[in-house]
Structures are given as C-alpha cells and as structure tokens.
Amino acid sequence: MLKISTAPHCYAKADTRSIMRDVIISLLPAGAVAVALFGLAALVTIVTAVAGCVFFEYACCRWWLKTKPTTGDFSAVVTGLLLAYNLPCNMPLWMTLIGCFVAIVIAKAAFGGIGKNLFNPALVGRVFLFISFPVQMTTWVKPQLFDFLNTDAATGPTTLGLLKHLDGTASATISAASELPNYEQMFFGYVGGSLGEVSALALLLGFFYLLWRRVVSWHIPVYYLGTFFILTGVFWLTTGNPAAEPVTQLLSGGLMLGALFMATDYTTSPMSKNGKIIFAVGCGVLTFVIRRFGSYPEGVSFAILIMNAFVPLIDRCCHPRIFGTGRK
Amino acid sequence: MNELITANVIVLSAIALIAAVVLYYIAQKFKTEDNPLEEKIAALLPQANCGACGKAGCADFARACVKADNEAFAHLYCPAGGSKVMTAVAKELGFSTPEHEPAVAVLHCNGSCRNAPDKTEYIGLKSCRLANRAFVGKTGCPNGCLRLGDCVTNCPFGAIRMDEETGLPRVDPDKCTACGACVRICPRGLYEIRPRGKSGVMVYVACSNRQKGAVARKNCAAACIGCKKCAQICPEITVADNLSHIPVSVSADVYGEKLAAACPTGAIVCRRTKGENND
Amino acid sequence: MTKLKTFAIGGCHPDKHKTTSDRPIEDAGIPETVCIPVCQHIGRPAKILVKKGDRVKTGTLIADADDVISADVHSSVSGEVVKIEENIGKTGYPEIMITVKTDGDDWEESIDRSPETVADITLTGGEIIRRIRKAGIVGMGGAGFPTAAKLSPPPGKKIDTLIINGIECEPWLTADDRLMREKTEEIIIGAKILNKALGIQNAVVAIDENKPQAAALMQKLTRRYVGVNVAVCRTKYPQGAERQLIAAVTGREVPPGCLPADAGCLVQNAGTAFAVYEAVQKNKPLFERVVTVSGDNLDHPGNYRVRLGTPAAYLIEKAAPREEAAEIIFGGPMMGQSGVNPAAPVTKTTSGILCFGAQSVFRPQPTECIRCGRCTEVCPQGLEPFAIKNLTRRGDYQAAKKIHVLDCIECGSCSYVCPARIPLTDYCKLAKYEIRKKK
C-alpha cells in the first residue's frame, strides 16, 4: 500500500533528543573537572541530581500531566546536570533532591512540561535551595586535585566571596587580596565554588562543541559576557575599586556557566536574533548591578531568571525581517 | 514617634490620592458603553460564539436583537440555541415568537471502512482540508469523506465523533444544534443542514460522488450510481451527474423506508432522529 | 575568489543525495500507450482537437490552448487515439487524458531532426513568442505557468534581467544539472532567444556551486555569447524558488504581494530555456522532457529523456526497483507530491520521480515545541512558522494573516529542520487555505 504524505518528505537529522544529547556531551568536560577536583562527593551529587530530575519528570508526565513520558528526550538529564553544577559538592543529598523537585515539578511541569516553562528549571531549583539553605549552599570545599575521597575536606571562600571582602574593612581587604587565585587557577578551575562553574576552560570546550554542532548560536554568550565585561571594566577604571577587576569577575562565580549554558536554554530565551541580543545585554547589565550593588556576591542566577520573565515580551517585540520589506 | 506616624499617614494618603486620580482618569478614558439590555439578551444565548447566526459571536447577535424592529427580528435566528432560546429572547424584547423548523447536520457520504476500503495510507497531518489538497483520499473517491475528522475537531458542541467501526464521522442528533460549523469546515461540502422532519424521520442520499456508476463503484460499494430507481418511486427526486438528489419536500414518513429498500447500493439512508432539544 | 551569491534571509541545507548527477541522459524509449493530460499547466485546460480513432504523429497538436493562460498539448508518440476520458492522475483525482496507443515513432515533417546546433536567431520578438505559444511550453521547474504569457509582462512593468534557473536546489534531482552539462550551448541560445523576445540584452544563468562541471562548461561557453553571464551561487535551499533566486542574483527583493516583474526580473528554468531553443530553432513542440528517476528503492537510478504521458511505473521499472515502493514522489522531496497512482503519467512539470522503500518512508511523531527558533532561522521569507502554527491550531486565521502567512512559499524548510518534528509547513498551508476561502 502506497504511503501518502504532505511535503516535505525528508527531515533534518537533529531532533529534540539528539540536541539534548549534544548538550549533555558539552557538559561532560565540566563534570570531569568537578570530579577531579572535588572527588567522589561531586560524582554522587551529579548522579543524585540527574536521577532525581529524571524520576520527577517521569512521575509528572505519567501521573499528573497524563502525557507520554518525555524522559526519552533527555531534557530532564540536562536539567539535572545543570542543577548539580550549580551546587557545592558537600550538599546533603536530600537537599539536592528537593532542588530536583522544585526544578522539575514546580518550574517545569506546573507550566505544562517541556517547551512551556517560563523560567530555567535548573536555576529555579538552585535559587530555591540558595534561599532555603543558605549555609549549606555557601560552604565551599577547597579543591584537592585527584584526592577522590577528599579526606580533609577543608572549606574556604570562593573568589567572589573574596572579592566582596575587598570592598570591606582594611584588614579584611588585605587578607582577601592575598588569598585571591590568579588567572590561570581560575581559568583551569583550581578554585572553590559550585561543581560545574569552577573551570572556564572546560565550559568553553563544551560550548565550542555546541557551536560546532550548530545547537546554539554565539549571540547570547558573547553579548552577555561582553556587556558585563565592559560595565565592570568601566566601573573599575573610574573608581579604581580592586573588587571590580573585570577579568577576575569574568572568570569567577557562575558567570561562565550561566552565560554559556543557562542563558542559552532554548525554551527560556527569545527566538529571534535581535531578541537574543536584547536578552543577553539585559542579563549582563543585571548581573553587573547585582554583583556590584547587591548584597549577594553572585548575581548570575537572579539576572537570568529576571530576564526569563521578559522573554515573552521580547518575543512580542522582536520579529525577523519579512522578505522584500524593510525592518518590521 | 507621633511625627513619624503623621508623616507616614500624610505620605500614604498622598500616594492613595494620586493613585485614585490616575485610576479615575483611566476609567473615564477607557470607558465602554454597556447596554444592560444587550447583556441580558446575551446571557440567554448559548455563548458558543459559533457564528451560525451570521453575526460575529453572541454579543453581536444580542446587539442586533436589541436594535431590531419587529420585521428585522423575524430574520434573526440562533440555530445553536434553537426555538427555546429564541422564544426567551422574543419574550424579553416583546416580540412574537418566530417559527423555525428544527434541523440537524447530515453527512452525504457512506464511504465507511467496509464500503470503501483504504487504497493508500495517509501519514501526513490529520486534517481533511490539507489532505484534500494533497491527494484524492484514502478511499480513492474524489468526492467522498476523507475520514480525518476536521468536522469532529471543529464542532463547537462536540456533537460529532469518529465512529471507529465505520471510520466515518457520526453526528449525535441530540447534541447537534444545526449551527453549520461542519458545513463550513468540510473541504468537500459533504454536510447539509437538513430539517429533521415532522415525525423525526429523514431520508437523504448519503453519497456525493458524481462519477459514472461503474467508476464510483470501484471505490465504494455504497456509491450512488444514478440508476434512477428512487426517481421511479417518487417523481420529486431528481438525478443529475450520476447522483440522486432527494429534496427536503419528499416526505420521509411516506417514502423513507421504500426508498432505502429500493436503492441497490444502499446510498439512500432513512434515519430517525429524536431531536428533543430543538422542539 | 569572490564571495558567492545567495539570498539573505534564512535557508537550510538538506542532504543532497545527488547520486544521479554523473549519469548521462538516457532515452527512456516509447511505452505501448501514453496518457496525455489536457491540463499540464496552470490555467484553463486545453480544448481537445482529436477524437477516438484518430491517427496522430509525434508532435501533432491534439489539444489547443483555450485562453492566454493555457497551453497547447501535442502528441508525444505516433499512433491511434484510443480513449479520451477521465483517468486517475498522480494525486488520485480524475483528470481528462488523451490515451494514444503507440505504433512506432513517426514525427511531424515540420520538425527539424538534424543534430546541428543552430545559433542564429532569425525570428523577431513577436514571432518567437508565437512559436513558444504554439509549442505549448510552460515553466518546467514545477509551477507550469505558460511561458508565452510570462514573456508578455503586464504594461508598465519594465524587465531588465532574465535569469535562467539552473539551481535545482531540491535533493535527489539532477535533470537540470545533466541538461546543462549536455546541452550547454542550446540553453545559452535559448536564453538569447528569450532575451530577444523580451527586447533586453541581459541574461544570467544561475548555477549552484554544487554543480561545478555545469558551471565550468557554462562559463566557458558564455564567453562566446554577448549578454549571457553565469552567476555561481552558494548552495542553499530554497535558492531555486523564484523570489529567493532573484534576491541571490540581483540583490533585489520582490515585496510581498508583488510579482517578479516588479523587481524587473523574469525567471525561466534551464529546462524551459532548452525547450524554447528546440521550439524556436528546430520547430519542435514540447512533447518530451528530462526526468530524474531516483530514490533509495532503485538499483539503477538515472536521468531519462521521457515522452510526456509515459506512466511513472514504466520509468520505475526501467530503474530496477528493489522491493515494493512505499512512497512515490512526483518532484523533489521538499516540495513534491506523493503519488497515489503509479501509472500516472509524466507531465510537462514532472522534474523527477522518486521511489522510496519502506525503511525510509515515515512520518515522525510530533512532540512539543522546544522554542529553539530554528523554523524562524531557516524561513527564507522571514516568517515565524511556530507562531503561525499556534494561531492555526487556535483557528485564528486572521491573526495568522497579520503575521504574513500569505507570503509563505511552502518550501518546507521549517518542517524539515523542526527538531520536535512539528509539520509547520502543513499548518501554514492550512492557514493560507482558510484565509483564501474566507475571501
């Protein structure tokens, strides 16, 4: 029996599943660095977060949304990975699972499942944990290269925490300045911090893979980081505040992870090119404002979440140019 | 302490005042004129906004009713609500109750899975309007039902469902309000809004194929082949382009069973509808 | 090397599958019977001039154009007219066809069958257009608009550039590629003839860079012909669409709702240019064309010179099918139509017949939109297919009209790239259908 179909009769290879698989592959280098630096605890956190997210995704589809479970498209795995990368390695596992619950059930399924969520699920999970358990969320284990059991588990401040101290009293400033890691340490990741955010190199490697596979475009990260770098640089040059040294600011905290992997999330970023640029610049400005004038050392999560809320508005205003007309 | 309270009260009152002025201004600026009578009429209507009355939704119909004089009102009819609703509207406005014969949607095709077996498999988007452009349909009949259910998804009253056994859409006469949404959506014009008949019995030709009998029969066992046997029973029936047409005036009570029995292919259908909601 | 030309907005890169590009054009031979539809073009069907039992020769006029937007139909074989009635066409709908039973290949005497290439154009512009009309030539890329009508632009529109479309951006198809390599000079002369008919001096043969041999040959030969140039374009789908091609070659964009003539351009397919050459220089009406017969279900795919009215099944049989066909496509896989009837005839607009096996014919189940924005990125018209889909699903066709759904050229790019496998093109077609119906 002949089959009849409407045109087109062929399809591109990339589907939702293969795209998510590419994102997972791109996140692996950062995960490897985390395990190398923070040992088994990091691996346990990552596995727990991924398993938790996949479970909640399956449960929501099956018993709540009553749709065919979408666990097969790997989007929950990506959420789990991103959530784990935003946590310190010594996070109690039950807290991690609460983060998974918030990310998948509240931030994703409650909005209608994949493609319908307004906010980035992993970031919602992280911010929820950050506000609920501030102590656990800001206890950073010092990295110990290849000491997998991480026996002494000494804790120490993050680069951003130190930078915040530079604003403070004279004595704190001096001690903080002496503890600051140099650029190489920050670039390769030999610093304290959340699992996935420490190594800019690993994140960039993964991102270049995504660019090569044409999964994402370069616009959001470049405009985001560029805006932030310029604003911080101008502030640093005009005030001379050592805490605003732009390269350190760029390489520290969750900025790289956020700009490369969180802000570029398909569902929670604008569709058009111009919209992406507006979104990224907004993220950059907000990150700068929160880091510089807010009470938190870190501003990336809040900046991206706030800009997520503007995405429907941006999508309404930014349209591509219609063929044969000027700007619409 | 007192000073603080006073300052607070003054500041907050000032804000409240400004907000009130702004709100008042906006309320005045964007005021819409609501006619209470129109709202009352609209409340009587089914609010399906099906457009069957020819107006842009129920609110528009209510406006037309209020504006109408006695003569104009006679031309207004809400098919979805039926005479029950129209009686209520007429009462509210002080007009005499209009007369309307209850009707129901009928499908002029009997190309079920058994009568017209699939010749090809359609794997595109399930939409008759799209498939109609792409190809002749699974059955091969260029005039018959495509069996993809655009009428089902577009019926505002959920009165049409796909019969799994026949593969054809089936109109539930109890739910059908004869609004005509199916007539408008069907790309092959297979639906007709037909009066239910005085005793609730209808007789009609469930086929729209205009090909020659032999060609039509190749695709569908229940095709009208234009044999004119029905026309011999009832002279009012006309046969043109190999297709029989039974006018509404043919009494189903008198001829219904006879015609259905005489049709050699089973293209003529005699059906009983209860139709309580429209009486 | 200069930057290759292409259009600015959107575009995608489907897998090429141009496996038949190195297979020379073969003669498909003459089937026992041919069914020639009287309407192989856009416009009124032609008026039938023969009756059952008549004898016809190859090239005999059998149906006459009834209107300006209509085209003559000629017999493609010599033999006896056995049937004039409705037959099932490729889409399954009945079409009126003239069936001729073949008894040899006896051509009309007026046709010049000598192999020499005739370069001198002796006819005047008016005579050329008349010749083209009498030869029944229509746009052979797929649209089927009568060429003679296209050559008479509406008053007030000034055409300055003729573009010969040798892009062939659809995957699998190689008919135009082969024709440009084997009949290079004839196509160039065809362009000169069209130039003369239009009274202009500027023709551009546009070729995608994925046809380097055709482009090189064309570049070499055009040096001898003043006024005909070659534009090599960067390969991108749908560059062969009229509007996109004009934008790629001249940089002019035809505004929404306007005709190519508004941008001073006229586009003709390479196959059409060849048919024009044959009609004007050799007095040969259009009764055969080059068809790519390909697909993963065929052992011997190839390019064939086919008499119009030849059943598709005859060609598929020639190309050695492996198993029972699961889908037969008339045209390319991006815009072509699924065939209901394998016995349906090749017409003036059939550029390819593709035959696929069961393993490659499937329609993936659509999932939820993940807002990746790829549909918007690839749409060559700058539309937002995801938004059109949402509005169409809601039944809000007027809102879809406001976001320019009527500018959609139905190229299929959005459906092709969608990672959620949503049939976006189908929703666009549905919205267009509903808007046009309401008018």
Tab-separated table of C-alpha atoms in Angstrom, chain B residues 120 122-125 127 129-137 140-142 146 150 154 184-188 211-212, chain C residues 85-86 90-94 327 337-340 361-363 397 410 423 425-427 429-430 432-434 436-437:
chain	number	residue	atom	x	y	z
B	120	THR	CA	-3.372	4.185	0.316
B	122	TYR	CA	-2.033	8.806	4.689
B	123	ILE	CA	0.780	9.707	7.081
B	124	GLY	CA	0.575	13.498	6.983
B	125	LEU	CA	-1.029	15.915	9.421
B	127	SER	CA	-6.578	17.398	8.586
B	129	ARG	CA	-8.566	20.376	4.445
B	130	LEU	CA	-4.869	19.653	3.983
B	131	ALA	CA	-5.281	16.102	2.700
B	132	ASN	CA	-7.925	17.222	0.218
B	133	ARG	CA	-5.277	19.344	-1.484
B	134	ALA	CA	-2.576	16.702	-1.329
B	135	PHE	CA	-4.459	13.758	-2.748
B	136	VAL	CA	-7.784	12.141	-3.509
B	137	GLY	CA	-8.169	10.461	-0.131
B	140	GLY	CA	-9.898	6.899	-3.918
B	141	CYS	CA	-13.282	8.632	-4.165
B	142	PRO	CA	-12.741	12.251	-5.279
B	146	LEU	CA	-11.584	11.856	3.830
B	150	ASP	CA	-11.845	18.184	10.720
B	154	ASN	CA	-14.315	21.949	14.785
B	184	ARG	CA	-18.246	25.457	6.565
B	185	ILE	CA	-15.239	23.337	7.545
B	186	CYS	CA	-15.706	20.305	5.273
B	187	PRO	CA	-13.469	20.826	2.230
B	188	ARG	CA	-15.713	18.608	0.135
B	211	GLN	CA	-18.548	9.892	-11.396
B	212	LYS	CA	-20.122	7.281	-13.638
C	85	GLU	CA	-11.827	10.233	-20.800
C	86	GLU	CA	-11.148	10.806	-17.136
C	90	LYS	CA	-0.834	11.393	-9.739
C	91	THR	CA	-2.846	12.768	-6.818
C	92	GLY	CA	-5.652	10.291	-7.458
C	93	TYR	CA	-8.091	12.894	-8.722
C	94	PRO	CA	-9.600	12.200	-12.122
C	327	GLU	CA	6.148	6.094	-1.494
C	337	GLN	CA	3.693	15.450	-4.153
C	338	SER	CA	3.161	11.888	-3.038
C	339	GLY	CA	1.768	9.871	-5.891
C	340	VAL	CA	-1.400	7.844	-5.396
C	361	VAL	CA	9.224	6.482	4.472
C	362	PHE	CA	7.962	7.516	7.853
C	363	ARG	CA	6.417	10.497	9.477
C	397	TYR	CA	-6.514	32.665	10.784
C	410	GLU	CA	5.605	26.446	1.141
C	423	PRO	CA	4.570	19.754	10.493
C	425	THR	CA	4.539	23.826	6.638
C	426	ASP	CA	1.236	21.966	6.867
C	427	TYR	CA	-0.084	24.496	9.372
C	429	LYS	CA	-0.796	25.711	4.156
C	430	LEU	CA	-3.901	25.239	6.289
C	432	LYS	CA	-3.484	30.025	3.746
C	433	TYR	CA	-6.328	27.766	2.641
C	434	GLU	CA	-8.661	29.146	5.309
C	436	ARG	CA	-8.305	32.338	0.861
C	437	LYS	CA	-11.595	30.509	1.472
